[in-house]
Amino acid sequence: EVSALRADVRITCDSPEHGQIKSLAWLAVVLYPIGLLVLNGALLFAARKAILSGPPTPLSHALAFLHQDYVPEFCWFELLEMARRLCLVGLFILISPGSITQLTCAIVFCAIYLLLQMQTTPYLFPSDNCIASGCSFSLLIAFVVCMMFKVATLTEQGKIQVQMSNEQRADFTIDTVVLSVVLLASMLGALVASSVLFFA
């Protein structure tokens, strides 16, 4: 069996071209998502005194796009947002792609991040904290529902259904329509709740 590059099936995984592409991809990852995170962290660290206690410096003023939405004590929170995006759309795709293990890692990560976000309330305005928590909750629910879809896909297979008792079918068979409704209702509910708290 021959493995090939998904983006270009003409390139096999054991070819020199694949090695060059892989090296270039890792270089891009180090330079852009990781490098940008480290660079922003270093700049915020250099400007931390001006951000926390003032007076503003040219550097802290230039970095306002990174910290102006947060209370001074949590001026570094944008770095966590960047790290979350890097993990969810970058690092986690390397963990058993398409598996329940991958979804479990994403669920645990989102739950921890939501807890941290709710405990710290890092945004300057309460309305931003409400909206951010609502969005994080919606993302968590999306991954939970994806996990349930994964289980539903497995239990709907004919070979699995034959091996299951009636009680097991009742316990483990999931209606995908119900899951879709739960997903939409959760996301809409989170947005509505955020909006209510915003205008309260």
mmCIF file of N, CA, C and O in Angstrom, residues 74 77 110-123 129-130 132-134 136-137 140 197:
data_model
loop_
_atom_site.group_PDB
_atom_site.id
_atom_site.type_symbol
_atom_site.label_atom_id
_atom_site.label_comp_id
_atom_site.label_asym_id
_atom_site.label_seq_id
_atom_site.Cartn_x
_atom_site.Cartn_y
_atom_site.Cartn_z
ATOM 1 N N PHE A 74 -4.661 41.133 33.199
ATOM 2 C CA PHE A 74 -4.747 40.023 32.255
ATOM 3 C C PHE A 74 -4.402 40.480 30.837
ATOM 4 O O PHE A 74 -4.976 40.005 29.861
ATOM 5 N N PHE A 77 -3.779 37.848 28.131
ATOM 6 C CA PHE A 77 -4.795 36.851 27.805
ATOM 7 C C PHE A 77 -4.908 36.620 26.291
ATOM 8 O O PHE A 77 -5.304 35.543 25.858
ATOM 9 N N CYS A 110 -11.196 22.474 25.739
ATOM 10 C CA CYS A 110 -12.201 23.546 25.719
ATOM 11 C C CYS A 110 -12.844 23.743 27.085
ATOM 12 O O CYS A 110 -13.143 24.875 27.472
ATOM 13 N N ALA A 111 -13.055 22.648 27.817
ATOM 14 C CA ALA A 111 -13.647 22.758 29.151
ATOM 15 C C ALA A 111 -12.711 23.498 30.105
ATOM 16 O O ALA A 111 -13.142 24.365 30.877
ATOM 17 N N ILE A 112 -11.412 23.176 30.051
ATOM 18 C CA ILE A 112 -10.437 23.849 30.907
ATOM 19 C C ILE A 112 -10.348 25.324 30.543
ATOM 20 O O ILE A 112 -10.300 26.206 31.422
ATOM 21 N N TYR A 113 -10.349 25.618 29.245
ATOM 22 C CA TYR A 113 -10.256 27.012 28.813
ATOM 23 C C TYR A 113 -11.492 27.797 29.233
ATOM 24 O O TYR A 113 -11.381 28.945 29.678
ATOM 25 N N LEU A 114 -12.674 27.183 29.104
ATOM 26 C CA LEU A 114 -13.904 27.857 29.522
ATOM 27 C C LEU A 114 -13.881 28.153 31.015
ATOM 28 O O LEU A 114 -14.268 29.249 31.449
ATOM 29 N N LEU A 115 -13.418 27.187 31.810
ATOM 30 C CA LEU A 115 -13.315 27.395 33.256
ATOM 31 C C LEU A 115 -12.363 28.540 33.571
ATOM 32 O O LEU A 115 -12.675 29.421 34.392
ATOM 33 N N LEU A 116 -11.218 28.559 32.913
ATOM 34 C CA LEU A 116 -10.249 29.633 33.125
ATOM 35 C C LEU A 116 -10.832 30.985 32.729
ATOM 36 O O LEU A 116 -10.659 31.984 33.446
ATOM 37 N N GLN A 117 -11.536 31.004 31.618
ATOM 38 C CA GLN A 117 -12.127 32.251 31.126
ATOM 39 C C GLN A 117 -13.187 32.781 32.090
ATOM 40 O O GLN A 117 -13.257 33.984 32.358
ATOM 41 N N MET A 118 -13.991 31.887 32.644
ATOM 42 C CA MET A 118 -15.049 32.310 33.560
ATOM 43 C C MET A 118 -14.490 32.710 34.921
ATOM 44 O O MET A 118 -15.044 33.584 35.587
ATOM 45 N N GLN A 119 -13.388 32.086 35.330
ATOM 46 C CA GLN A 119 -12.801 32.413 36.630
ATOM 47 C C GLN A 119 -12.056 33.749 36.594
ATOM 48 O O GLN A 119 -12.081 34.507 37.567
ATOM 49 N N THR A 120 -11.410 34.027 35.478
ATOM 50 C CA THR A 120 -10.585 35.243 35.413
ATOM 51 C C THR A 120 -11.360 36.469 34.945
ATOM 52 O O THR A 120 -10.987 37.596 35.301
ATOM 53 N N THR A 121 -12.429 36.276 34.137
ATOM 54 C CA THR A 121 -13.161 37.384 33.502
ATOM 55 C C THR A 121 -12.175 38.460 33.028
ATOM 56 O O THR A 121 -12.129 39.567 33.569
ATOM 57 N N PRO A 122 -11.370 38.141 32.030
ATOM 58 C CA PRO A 122 -10.231 39.001 31.683
ATOM 59 C C PRO A 122 -10.588 40.267 30.911
ATOM 60 O O PRO A 122 -9.770 41.194 30.847
ATOM 61 N N TYR A 123 -11.786 40.312 30.332
ATOM 62 C CA TYR A 123 -12.093 41.452 29.468
ATOM 63 C C TYR A 123 -12.443 42.694 30.274
ATOM 64 O O TYR A 123 -12.972 42.609 31.386
ATOM 65 N N ASN A 129 -16.996 39.754 28.411
ATOM 66 C CA ASN A 129 -16.827 38.498 29.144
ATOM 67 C C ASN A 129 -18.002 37.558 28.896
ATOM 68 O O ASN A 129 -17.810 36.345 28.718
ATOM 69 N N CYS A 130 -19.210 38.110 28.869
ATOM 70 C CA CYS A 130 -20.400 37.282 28.629
ATOM 71 C C CYS A 130 -20.381 36.672 27.230
ATOM 72 O O CYS A 130 -20.629 35.479 27.053
ATOM 73 N N ALA A 132 -17.757 36.233 25.233
ATOM 74 C CA ALA A 132 -16.637 35.299 25.098
ATOM 75 C C ALA A 132 -16.955 33.963 25.758
ATOM 76 O O ALA A 132 -16.654 32.893 25.200
ATOM 77 N N SER A 133 -17.573 33.991 26.940
ATOM 78 C CA SER A 133 -17.948 32.750 27.616
ATOM 79 C C SER A 133 -19.004 31.992 26.824
ATOM 80 O O SER A 133 -18.958 30.756 26.729
ATOM 81 N N GLY A 134 -19.959 32.725 26.250
ATOM 82 C CA GLY A 134 -20.978 32.087 25.432
ATOM 83 C C GLY A 134 -20.387 31.411 24.212
ATOM 84 O O GLY A 134 -20.772 30.280 23.858
ATOM 85 N N SER A 136 -17.256 30.329 23.907
ATOM 86 C CA SER A 136 -16.458 29.178 24.364
ATOM 87 C C SER A 136 -17.357 28.009 24.736
ATOM 88 O O SER A 136 -17.030 26.844 24.458
ATOM 89 N N PHE A 137 -18.499 28.305 25.350
ATOM 90 C CA PHE A 137 -19.451 27.251 25.686
ATOM 91 C C PHE A 137 -20.009 26.601 24.415
ATOM 92 O O PHE A 137 -20.141 25.371 24.342
ATOM 93 N N LEU A 140 -17.465 24.245 23.033
ATOM 94 C CA LEU A 140 -17.422 23.017 23.831
ATOM 95 C C LEU A 140 -18.578 22.098 23.469
ATOM 96 O O LEU A 140 -18.386 20.885 23.276
ATOM 97 N N LEU A 197 -27.497 39.071 29.064
ATOM 98 C CA LEU A 197 -26.559 39.605 30.047
ATOM 99 C C LEU A 197 -25.911 40.894 29.563
ATOM 100 O O LEU A 197 -25.565 41.777 30.365
#
